[in-house]
Short mmCIF file of C-alpha atoms in Angstrom, two decimals:
data_model
loop_
_atom_site.label_atom_id
_atom_site.label_comp_id
_atom_site.label_asym_id
_atom_site.label_seq_id
_atom_site.Cartn_x
_atom_site.Cartn_y
_atom_site.Cartn_z
CA UNK A 14 0.09 0.03 0.04
CA UNK A 15 2.95 2.27 0.60
CA UNK A 16 5.50 3.37 3.23
CA UNK A 17 5.20 5.46 6.37
CA UNK A 18 7.87 6.83 8.90
CA UNK A 19 7.92 6.76 12.74
CA UNK A 20 10.00 9.43 14.54
CA UNK A 21 11.17 8.82 18.17
CA UNK A 22 12.72 11.85 19.81
CA UNK A 23 14.14 10.31 22.93
CA UNK A 24 16.10 12.32 25.74
CA UNK A 25 19.38 11.74 23.93
CA UNK A 26 18.63 11.02 20.36
CA UNK A 27 16.27 10.79 17.40
CA UNK A 28 15.68 7.55 15.71
CA UNK A 29 13.50 7.18 12.55
CA UNK A 30 12.10 3.86 11.06
CA UNK A 31 10.60 3.77 7.48
CA UNK A 32 8.08 0.92 7.48
CA UNK A 33 5.77 -0.98 4.89
CA UNK A 34 2.11 0.13 5.66
CA UNK A 35 0.82 -3.32 5.31
CA UNK A 36 3.27 -5.53 7.32
CA UNK A 37 5.29 -3.06 9.42
CA UNK A 38 8.51 -4.35 8.12
CA UNK A 39 11.31 -1.89 8.78
CA UNK A 40 12.58 -0.95 5.41
CA UNK A 41 15.21 1.86 6.34
CA UNK A 42 16.45 3.51 9.56
CA UNK A 43 17.98 6.72 10.43
CA UNK A 44 19.77 7.89 13.72
CA UNK A 45 21.33 10.97 15.21
CA UNK A 46 22.33 12.02 18.71
CA UNK A 47 20.87 15.24 19.93
CA UNK A 48 23.56 18.23 19.90
CA UNK A 49 25.42 18.47 23.10
CA UNK A 50 24.21 21.62 24.91
CA UNK A 51 26.22 23.73 27.22
CA UNK A 52 25.03 24.00 30.76
CA UNK A 53 27.19 27.25 31.13
CA UNK A 54 25.53 30.48 32.36
CA UNK A 55 23.28 28.61 35.05
CA UNK A 56 21.84 26.17 32.42
CA UNK A 57 20.86 22.70 33.98
CA UNK A 58 21.00 19.35 32.20
CA UNK A 59 17.21 19.03 32.42
CA UNK A 60 16.77 22.41 30.42
CA UNK A 61 16.97 21.78 26.75
CA UNK A 62 16.44 24.17 23.69
CA UNK A 63 13.79 22.35 21.66
CA UNK A 64 15.70 23.33 18.49
CA UNK A 65 18.00 20.43 19.29
CA UNK A 66 15.33 17.96 18.72
CA UNK A 67 14.82 19.57 15.15
CA UNK A 68 18.58 19.41 14.40
CA UNK A 69 18.87 15.79 15.17
CA UNK A 70 15.75 15.02 13.45
CA UNK A 71 17.03 16.66 10.23
CA UNK A 72 20.46 14.73 10.55
CA UNK A 73 18.60 11.35 11.15
CA UNK A 74 16.43 12.12 8.07
CA UNK A 75 19.57 12.76 5.95
CA UNK A 76 20.45 10.82 2.86
CA UNK A 77 16.83 10.82 1.31
CA UNK A 78 15.67 8.58 4.13
CA UNK A 79 12.07 9.86 3.90
CA UNK A 80 11.92 9.66 0.10
CA UNK A 81 8.48 8.23 -0.92
CA UNK A 82 7.18 8.46 2.52
CA UNK A 83 3.39 9.21 2.60
CA UNK A 84 2.93 9.82 6.43
CA UNK A 85 4.84 10.47 9.40
CA UNK A 86 4.17 9.66 13.26
CA UNK A 87 6.03 11.39 16.06
CA UNK A 88 6.79 9.86 19.48
CA UNK A 89 8.77 11.80 21.98
CA UNK A 90 9.98 11.78 25.39
CA UNK A 91 7.37 12.19 28.20
CA UNK A 92 6.96 14.94 30.54
CA UNK A 93 8.99 17.53 28.46
CA UNK A 94 7.35 20.85 29.04
CA UNK A 95 7.61 23.41 26.32
CA UNK A 96 6.09 26.83 27.26
CA UNK A 97 5.47 29.23 24.46
CA UNK A 98 4.63 33.07 24.47
CA UNK A 99 1.65 34.52 22.48
CA UNK A 100 3.85 34.62 19.48
CA UNK A 101 4.88 30.89 19.57
CA UNK A 102 8.37 31.54 20.79
CA UNK A 103 9.94 29.44 23.56
CA UNK A 104 9.77 31.40 26.83
CA UNK A 105 12.59 29.38 28.31
CA UNK A 106 14.39 26.08 27.54
CA UNK A 107 12.06 22.93 27.83
CA UNK A 108 12.05 21.31 31.19
CA UNK A 109 12.57 17.70 30.80
CA UNK A 110 12.77 14.45 32.70
CA UNK A 111 12.30 14.08 36.57
CA UNK A 112 13.44 17.48 37.35
CA UNK A 113 14.63 17.45 40.90
CA UNK A 114 14.14 21.26 41.19
CA UNK A 115 10.35 20.57 41.12
CA UNK A 116 10.31 18.20 44.02
CA UNK A 117 9.20 20.86 46.44
CA UNK A 118 6.72 22.13 43.95
CA UNK A 119 5.12 18.84 43.77
CA UNK A 120 4.62 18.67 47.44
CA UNK A 121 3.38 22.29 47.45
CA UNK A 122 0.83 21.29 44.66
CA UNK A 123 -0.46 18.25 46.41
CA UNK A 124 -1.21 20.16 49.59
CA UNK A 125 -2.65 23.11 47.52
CA UNK A 126 -5.25 20.92 46.04
CA UNK A 127 -6.24 18.94 48.99
CA UNK A 128 -3.96 16.04 49.08
CA UNK A 129 -3.00 12.88 47.17
CA UNK A 130 -6.49 11.39 47.03
CA UNK A 131 -7.94 14.63 45.38
CA UNK A 132 -5.30 14.62 42.53
CA UNK A 133 -6.00 10.95 42.00
CA UNK A 134 -9.68 11.54 41.79
CA UNK A 135 -9.19 14.63 39.71
CA UNK A 136 -6.54 13.59 37.04
CA UNK A 137 -5.68 9.87 37.68
CA UNK A 138 -2.16 10.68 39.08
CA UNK A 139 -0.47 12.38 42.02
CA UNK A 140 1.92 15.17 41.00
CA UNK A 141 5.71 14.14 41.05
CA UNK A 142 8.81 16.01 39.98
CA UNK A 143 8.39 14.86 36.24
CA UNK A 144 4.84 15.97 35.44
CA UNK A 145 4.44 19.20 33.54
CA UNK A 146 1.82 20.61 35.96
CA UNK A 147 4.53 20.46 38.65
CA UNK A 148 7.03 22.19 36.46
CA UNK A 149 4.58 24.98 35.85
CA UNK A 150 4.33 25.40 39.73
CA UNK A 151 8.14 25.49 39.87
CA UNK A 152 8.26 28.05 37.07
CA UNK A 153 5.54 30.25 38.79
CA UNK A 154 7.68 30.17 42.05
CA UNK A 155 11.29 30.50 40.58
CA UNK A 156 10.86 32.22 37.36
CA UNK A 157 7.76 34.42 37.72
CA UNK A 158 8.69 36.51 34.66
CA UNK A 159 8.73 33.26 32.50
CA UNK A 160 5.52 32.17 33.92
CA UNK A 161 3.80 35.57 33.36
CA UNK A 162 4.87 35.25 29.64
CA UNK A 163 3.66 31.75 29.04
CA UNK A 164 0.61 31.79 26.85
CA UNK A 165 0.64 28.20 25.33
CA UNK A 166 1.69 24.86 26.97
CA UNK A 167 3.02 21.98 24.68
CA UNK A 168 4.90 18.76 25.13
CA UNK A 169 7.77 17.48 23.07
CA UNK A 170 5.67 15.41 20.73
CA UNK A 171 3.06 18.28 20.36
CA UNK A 172 5.93 20.79 19.58
CA UNK A 173 7.56 18.58 17.02
CA UNK A 174 4.38 17.92 15.24
CA UNK A 175 3.55 21.65 15.14
CA UNK A 176 6.87 22.43 13.77
CA UNK A 177 6.75 19.61 10.98
CA UNK A 178 3.29 21.03 10.01
CA UNK A 179 4.89 24.72 9.67
CA UNK A 180 3.61 26.01 13.02
CA UNK A 181 -0.01 26.33 12.10
CA UNK A 182 -2.58 28.13 14.26
CA UNK A 183 -4.07 24.77 15.40
CA UNK A 184 -1.98 23.06 17.89
CA UNK A 185 -2.88 19.36 18.64
CA UNK A 186 -1.93 16.60 21.03
CA UNK A 187 -3.16 12.95 21.53
CA UNK A 188 -4.85 11.19 24.64
CA UNK A 189 -1.62 9.41 25.55
CA UNK A 190 0.48 12.55 25.70
CA UNK A 191 -2.31 14.62 27.38
CA UNK A 192 -2.77 11.96 30.15
CA UNK A 193 0.83 12.53 31.36
CA UNK A 194 0.54 16.31 31.93
CA UNK A 195 -1.24 16.34 35.48
CA UNK A 196 -4.00 18.72 33.99
CA UNK A 197 -6.04 16.24 31.67
CA UNK A 198 -7.99 13.43 33.21
CA UNK A 199 -8.09 10.14 31.42
CA UNK A 200 -11.37 9.13 32.90
CA UNK A 201 -13.37 12.10 31.66
CA UNK A 202 -11.14 12.77 28.64
CA UNK A 203 -10.98 16.49 29.35
CA UNK A 204 -8.60 19.13 30.42
CA UNK A 205 -8.60 20.64 34.05
CA UNK A 206 -7.84 24.31 33.47
CA UNK A 207 -8.26 25.02 37.20
CA UNK A 208 -5.21 22.87 37.70
CA UNK A 209 -3.25 24.84 35.16
CA UNK A 210 -4.26 28.09 36.93
CA UNK A 211 -3.29 26.56 40.27
CA UNK A 212 0.15 25.68 39.17
CA UNK A 213 0.96 28.51 36.71
CA UNK A 214 -1.09 31.36 38.33
CA UNK A 215 -2.92 32.06 35.16
CA UNK A 216 -4.64 30.29 32.18
CA UNK A 217 -2.91 29.02 29.16
CA UNK A 218 -3.93 27.77 25.71
CA UNK A 219 -3.80 23.82 25.61
CA UNK A 220 -3.37 21.83 22.40
CA UNK A 221 -6.55 20.11 21.03
CA UNK A 222 -6.74 16.46 22.05
CA UNK A 223 -7.53 14.56 18.60
CA UNK A 224 -8.39 10.79 18.21
CA UNK A 225 -5.82 7.97 17.80
CA UNK A 226 -6.48 7.67 14.07
CA UNK A 227 -6.92 11.48 13.22
CA UNK A 228 -4.19 13.32 11.34
CA UNK A 229 -2.77 16.48 13.00
CA UNK A 230 -2.51 17.92 9.57
CA UNK A 231 -0.69 17.84 6.34
CA UNK A 232 2.61 19.62 5.34
CA UNK A 233 2.59 21.91 2.47
CA UNK A 234 4.37 19.06 0.50
CA UNK A 235 1.31 16.78 1.05
CA UNK A 236 2.85 14.58 3.85
CA UNK A 237 0.34 13.44 6.39
CA UNK A 238 1.38 13.89 10.08
CA UNK A 239 -0.55 11.76 12.44
CA UNK A 240 -1.48 12.73 16.19
CA UNK A 241 1.76 11.52 17.66
CA UNK A 242 2.08 10.29 21.30
CA UNK A 243 4.43 10.05 24.17
CA UNK A 244 7.27 7.27 24.21
CA UNK A 245 5.44 5.04 26.55
CA UNK A 246 2.24 4.76 24.41
CA UNK A 247 4.22 4.52 21.43
CA UNK A 248 6.38 1.53 22.59
CA UNK A 249 3.23 -0.24 23.85
CA UNK A 250 1.50 0.30 20.34
CA UNK A 251 4.74 -0.82 18.60
CA UNK A 252 4.80 -4.06 20.63
CA UNK A 253 1.33 -4.58 19.75
CA UNK A 254 0.03 -5.16 23.36
CA UNK A 255 -3.70 -5.46 23.94
CA UNK A 256 -5.96 -6.64 26.52
CA UNK A 257 -4.59 -9.25 28.62
CA UNK A 258 -1.05 -8.03 28.04
CA UNK A 259 1.16 -6.25 30.62
CA UNK A 260 4.65 -4.75 30.03
CA UNK A 261 7.45 -4.97 32.73
CA UNK A 262 10.43 -2.61 32.06
CA UNK A 263 13.67 -3.36 33.98
CA UNK A 264 15.54 -0.11 34.29
CA UNK A 265 17.27 1.18 37.40
CA UNK A 266 13.77 1.60 38.61
CA UNK A 267 10.89 -0.59 37.32
CA UNK A 268 7.54 -0.13 35.75
CA UNK A 269 4.58 -2.25 35.03
CA UNK A 270 1.77 -1.13 32.65
CA UNK A 271 -1.20 -2.98 31.16
CA UNK A 272 -4.00 -2.18 28.56
CA UNK A 273 -7.44 -1.91 30.14
CA UNK A 274 -10.85 -0.80 29.03
CA UNK A 275 -11.22 1.92 31.61
CA UNK A 276 -9.29 4.49 33.62
CA UNK A 277 -8.49 3.34 37.09
CA UNK A 278 -8.54 5.86 40.07
CA UNK A 279 -6.22 4.74 42.92
CA UNK A 280 -6.63 6.86 46.18
CA UNK A 281 -3.11 5.87 47.32
CA UNK A 282 -1.55 7.10 44.17
CA UNK A 283 0.19 3.91 43.36
CA UNK A 284 -1.58 3.60 39.88
CA UNK A 285 -0.93 6.47 37.25
CA UNK A 286 -3.81 6.33 35.00
CA UNK A 287 -2.55 7.13 31.57
CA UNK A 288 -4.32 6.93 28.13
CA UNK A 289 -2.81 4.65 25.37
CA UNK A 290 -2.39 5.28 21.76
CA UNK A 291 -5.46 3.39 20.59
CA UNK A 292 -8.33 4.67 22.61
CA UNK A 293 -8.01 2.38 25.53
CA UNK A 294 -6.25 3.05 28.87
CA UNK A 295 -2.72 2.28 30.15
CA UNK A 296 -2.65 2.11 33.98
CA UNK A 297 1.04 2.18 35.19
CA UNK A 298 2.66 1.11 38.49
CA UNK A 299 6.29 2.04 39.05
CA UNK A 300 8.90 0.78 41.53
CA UNK A 301 11.91 2.61 42.64
CA UNK A 302 14.21 -0.42 42.77
CA UNK A 303 14.96 -2.75 39.98
CA UNK A 304 18.18 -3.30 38.16
CA UNK A 305 19.76 -0.95 40.84
CA UNK A 306 19.13 -3.68 43.36
CA UNK A 307 21.14 -6.22 40.92
CA UNK A 308 23.93 -3.61 40.56
CA UNK A 309 24.33 -2.91 44.37
CA UNK A 310 24.42 -6.88 45.02
CA UNK A 311 27.06 -7.16 42.30
CA UNK A 312 29.17 -4.48 43.95
CA UNK A 313 28.69 -5.99 47.43
CA UNK A 314 29.74 -9.41 46.24
CA UNK A 315 32.59 -7.86 44.02
CA UNK A 316 31.52 -9.44 40.83
CA UNK A 317 32.28 -7.27 37.74
CA UNK A 318 28.85 -7.15 35.79
CA UNK A 319 25.23 -8.38 35.94
CA UNK A 320 26.05 -11.29 33.67
CA UNK A 321 28.26 -12.76 36.26
CA UNK A 322 25.81 -11.96 38.81
CA UNK A 323 23.33 -14.17 37.03
CA UNK A 324 25.69 -16.90 36.49
CA UNK A 325 26.28 -16.98 40.29
CA UNK A 326 22.54 -16.78 40.99
CA UNK A 327 22.03 -19.95 38.70
CA UNK A 328 24.11 -22.00 41.15
CA UNK A 329 21.69 -21.29 43.83
CA UNK A 330 17.94 -22.78 43.85
CA UNK A 331 14.60 -21.14 43.93
CA UNK A 332 13.95 -19.50 47.27
CA UNK A 333 17.65 -18.88 47.78
CA UNK A 334 18.07 -21.21 50.75
CA UNK A 335 15.53 -19.04 52.80
CA UNK A 336 17.30 -15.54 51.95
CA UNK A 337 14.72 -12.82 51.12
CA UNK A 338 15.82 -9.54 49.79
CA UNK A 339 13.33 -6.56 50.04
CA UNK A 340 15.04 -4.42 47.59
CA UNK A 341 13.82 -0.96 48.82
CA UNK A 342 17.36 0.58 48.45
CA UNK A 343 16.02 3.92 47.43
CA UNK A 344 12.92 3.91 49.58
CA UNK A 345 10.00 2.59 47.59
CA UNK A 346 6.88 3.89 45.76
CA UNK A 347 5.08 0.46 45.45
CA UNK A 348 4.50 0.01 48.33
CA UNK A 349 4.59 3.65 49.43
CA UNK A 350 7.59 3.52 51.66
CA UNK A 351 9.53 6.60 50.54
CA UNK A 352 11.99 6.69 53.68
CA UNK A 353 12.56 3.07 54.25
CA UNK A 354 15.69 0.88 53.50
CA UNK A 355 16.21 -2.53 51.96
CA UNK A 356 15.98 -5.59 54.23
CA UNK A 357 17.73 -9.06 54.02
CA UNK A 358 16.01 -11.61 55.96
CA UNK A 359 16.44 -15.29 56.70
CA UNK A 360 20.29 -15.32 57.34
CA UNK A 361 21.43 -18.74 58.53
CA UNK A 362 24.91 -20.32 58.35
CA UNK A 363 23.99 -22.54 55.40
CA UNK A 364 22.55 -19.50 53.43
CA UNK A 365 25.42 -17.12 53.80
CA UNK A 366 27.08 -17.97 50.45
CA UNK A 367 27.46 -15.51 47.58
CA UNK A 368 25.30 -17.52 45.12
CA UNK A 369 22.28 -17.35 47.54
CA UNK A 370 22.46 -13.64 47.90
CA UNK A 371 22.87 -13.29 44.24
CA UNK A 372 19.70 -15.42 43.70
CA UNK A 373 17.77 -13.46 46.42
CA UNK A 374 18.71 -10.10 44.57
CA UNK A 375 17.10 -11.41 41.33
CA UNK A 376 13.95 -13.08 43.28
CA UNK A 377 13.61 -9.69 45.25
CA UNK A 378 13.57 -7.53 42.17
CA UNK A 379 11.00 -9.90 40.43
CA UNK A 380 8.92 -10.19 43.55
CA UNK A 381 8.81 -6.35 43.89
CA UNK A 382 7.55 -6.18 40.33
CA UNK A 383 5.16 -9.06 40.98
CA UNK A 384 3.60 -6.77 43.86
CA UNK A 385 3.27 -3.94 41.25
CA UNK A 386 1.44 -6.52 38.86
CA UNK A 387 -0.80 -7.42 41.77
CA UNK A 388 -1.81 -3.87 42.27
CA UNK A 389 -3.19 -3.90 38.64
CA UNK A 390 -4.62 -7.39 39.06
CA UNK A 391 -6.29 -6.24 42.24
CA UNK A 392 -8.16 -3.68 40.43
CA UNK A 393 -9.56 -6.18 37.71
CA UNK A 394 -6.85 -5.95 35.10
CA UNK A 395 -6.18 -9.13 33.17
CA UNK A 396 -2.68 -10.25 32.91
CA UNK A 397 -2.22 -13.37 30.64
CA UNK A 398 1.06 -12.34 29.18
CA UNK A 399 3.97 -10.23 30.41
CA UNK A 400 6.24 -8.55 27.93
CA UNK A 401 9.59 -8.16 29.67
CA UNK A 402 11.76 -5.20 28.45
CA UNK A 403 15.21 -3.82 29.13
CA UNK A 404 18.91 -5.30 28.89
CA UNK A 405 18.49 -7.48 32.18
CA UNK A 406 15.56 -9.30 30.61
CA UNK A 407 18.11 -11.20 28.54
CA UNK A 408 19.70 -12.65 31.80
CA UNK A 409 19.33 -16.23 32.49
CA UNK A 410 18.54 -15.65 36.16
CA UNK A 411 15.72 -13.36 35.15
CA UNK A 412 14.29 -15.66 32.49
CA UNK A 413 14.41 -18.73 34.66
CA UNK A 414 12.47 -17.19 37.62
CA UNK A 415 10.22 -14.45 35.92
CA UNK A 416 7.39 -16.73 34.64
CA UNK A 417 6.64 -18.62 37.84
CA UNK A 418 7.10 -15.44 39.97
CA UNK A 419 4.78 -13.36 37.70
CA UNK A 420 2.35 -16.38 37.27
CA UNK A 421 2.01 -15.70 33.64
CA UNK A 422 3.68 -16.52 30.30
CA UNK A 423 6.59 -14.20 29.74
CA UNK A 424 7.59 -12.74 26.41
CA UNK A 425 10.91 -11.36 25.81
CA UNK A 426 11.09 -9.32 22.55
CA UNK A 427 14.14 -8.89 20.71
CA UNK A 428 15.60 -5.37 21.20
CA UNK A 429 14.08 -2.97 18.57
CA UNK A 430 13.14 0.56 18.34
CA UNK A 431 9.40 -0.07 19.37
CA UNK A 432 8.61 3.68 20.13
CA UNK A 433 9.61 4.51 16.57
CA UNK A 434 7.65 1.63 15.22
CA UNK A 435 4.56 2.46 17.17
CA UNK A 436 4.79 5.97 15.84
CA UNK A 437 5.00 4.48 12.24
CA UNK A 438 1.98 2.31 12.99
CA UNK A 439 -0.02 5.29 14.12
CA UNK A 440 0.97 6.99 10.88
CA UNK A 441 -0.12 4.12 8.80
CA UNK A 442 -3.38 4.10 10.69
CA UNK A 443 -4.11 7.76 10.07
CA UNK A 444 -3.02 7.18 6.43
CA UNK A 445 -5.34 4.55 5.88
CA UNK A 446 -8.18 6.35 7.51
CA UNK A 447 -7.60 9.29 5.27
CA UNK A 448 -7.70 7.14 2.16
CA UNK A 449 -10.68 5.24 3.38
CA UNK A 450 -9.03 1.85 3.49
CA UNK A 451 -8.86 1.52 7.43
CA UNK A 452 -11.50 1.77 10.16
CA UNK A 453 -10.70 4.64 12.63
CA UNK A 454 -11.64 2.21 15.55
CA UNK A 455 -9.31 -0.48 14.28
CA UNK A 456 -5.45 -0.02 14.06
CA UNK A 457 -3.50 -1.85 11.20
CA UNK A 458 -2.50 -5.51 12.05
CA UNK A 459 1.21 -5.39 11.89
CA UNK A 460 3.66 -8.43 12.41
CA UNK A 461 4.35 -8.85 16.14
CA UNK A 462 8.01 -8.69 17.56
CA UNK A 463 10.50 -11.49 17.28
CA UNK A 464 10.54 -12.90 20.82
CA UNK A 465 11.32 -15.58 23.39
CA UNK A 466 8.22 -17.10 24.95
CA UNK A 467 8.72 -18.48 28.49
CA UNK A 468 5.89 -20.47 30.15
CA UNK A 469 5.75 -20.98 33.92
CA UNK A 470 4.93 -24.82 33.48
CA UNK A 471 5.71 -27.06 36.33
CA UNK A 472 7.59 -24.32 38.11
CA UNK A 473 4.53 -22.44 38.74
CA UNK A 474 3.99 -23.90 42.27
CA UNK A 475 7.63 -23.36 43.18
CA UNK A 476 7.35 -19.66 42.03
CA UNK A 477 4.16 -19.32 44.16
CA UNK A 478 6.16 -20.71 47.27
CA UNK A 479 9.15 -18.12 46.72
CA UNK A 480 6.32 -15.37 46.47
CA UNK A 481 4.79 -16.46 49.74
CA UNK A 482 8.09 -16.34 51.45
CA UNK A 483 8.65 -12.71 50.08
CA UNK A 484 5.19 -11.56 51.15
CA UNK A 485 5.73 -13.08 54.53
CA UNK A 486 8.97 -11.10 55.06
CA UNK A 487 7.38 -7.84 53.51
CA UNK A 488 4.41 -8.12 55.86
CA UNK A 489 6.42 -8.79 58.89
CA UNK A 490 8.87 -5.95 58.06
CA UNK A 491 6.26 -3.46 56.84
CA UNK A 492 2.81 -4.53 58.17
CA UNK A 493 -0.20 -3.40 55.99
CA UNK A 494 2.06 -1.52 53.55
CA UNK A 495 -0.27 -2.29 50.63
CA UNK A 496 -3.31 -1.21 52.64
CA UNK A 497 -2.31 2.23 53.82
#
């Protein structure tokens, strides 16, 4: 039918994939690092000139990469706030990532609106240092002149789409991107301008939220630009996850997300209620400790890398000879224990061996993520398959234990640019709808990722016993942590 492109503007680079619209096969790729930005003159690493995103986009698209492309989808880093003045110029550099400057502003906002439960009910999330609404509060308090000049609020993918279209009067976003702002509610599908005013001190223009299969517009050259979305939603769309699927991401911290038909409101703030790129919902539960617990254990045991730690752990057996590690090394968010520390329980003479501690680290990390999965399951989210992402997903100690501890089939996709692929799939959907060949309610069916599939099999009962051992230690050490 044709070819489309997906563009992923990550925090450090831009990647572009060109895909066949029928199958999703990647035909060509482009890549460029963002230009290194100086932090002289009081600049901070989390302050980024958005022009850097355009420069790397141009470099990544070099060499005629986009020749023949009929539509482009844009994925970009979440939580990057781009404040514009009334003329469309940036008021200050974009604020990106989990900006630590905004931590005090987050607490301030939570109190100003009546607490965590009030926020969860209003917009499906509790403000943290990353959310744009919190960055607005910081700007109003720390840079009042910038706040006063701010007339329009965009995120990274909104801004890039707007630039690609030639900066039209109409500015758009999608449900996925809007749901991460802290001033749009996934449950109602509407903005909360009162929360913008609470944070910024005055109203600002917000982009129009368009449907998953709608086009944001067409370039003067006739190139269709789809709605775009955030990286998390684009990656989920690129993986092809649907009802019954969850995604567990193993970074320094961990995250668990799943597709669900409705928004989930959690009064304790453990669930962040996001929207996905298809019209469904994407509840997310995060843990502060995942691979950082493995790295800490490797340093303690004096092993050089996680591969060696995995080999060591495989010399032990399920249950780690009674050793249990609660991996709350940085405090924890799930359960909400921000000021706690990790716990090592079950020390006996026979368990005090390096391989048992190594195994306990892997089991502790996975049990912590299983706790996060259970938060979703407890709210009616079905989990039949778990997609396991991140370099640590390739480790034998992870793959041998995860299916039984998660109580589900585990899928380990081969590494690929899933956010860029998801953006391209969105472009193919919008193109098909515009041509009358696709239904706006049904995205194109693309081939799934190449993946290993791991089943719990006969190990399920063993995994349940290990989970019970972990839960018993957690409840003894932190009684009622999941009920308060």
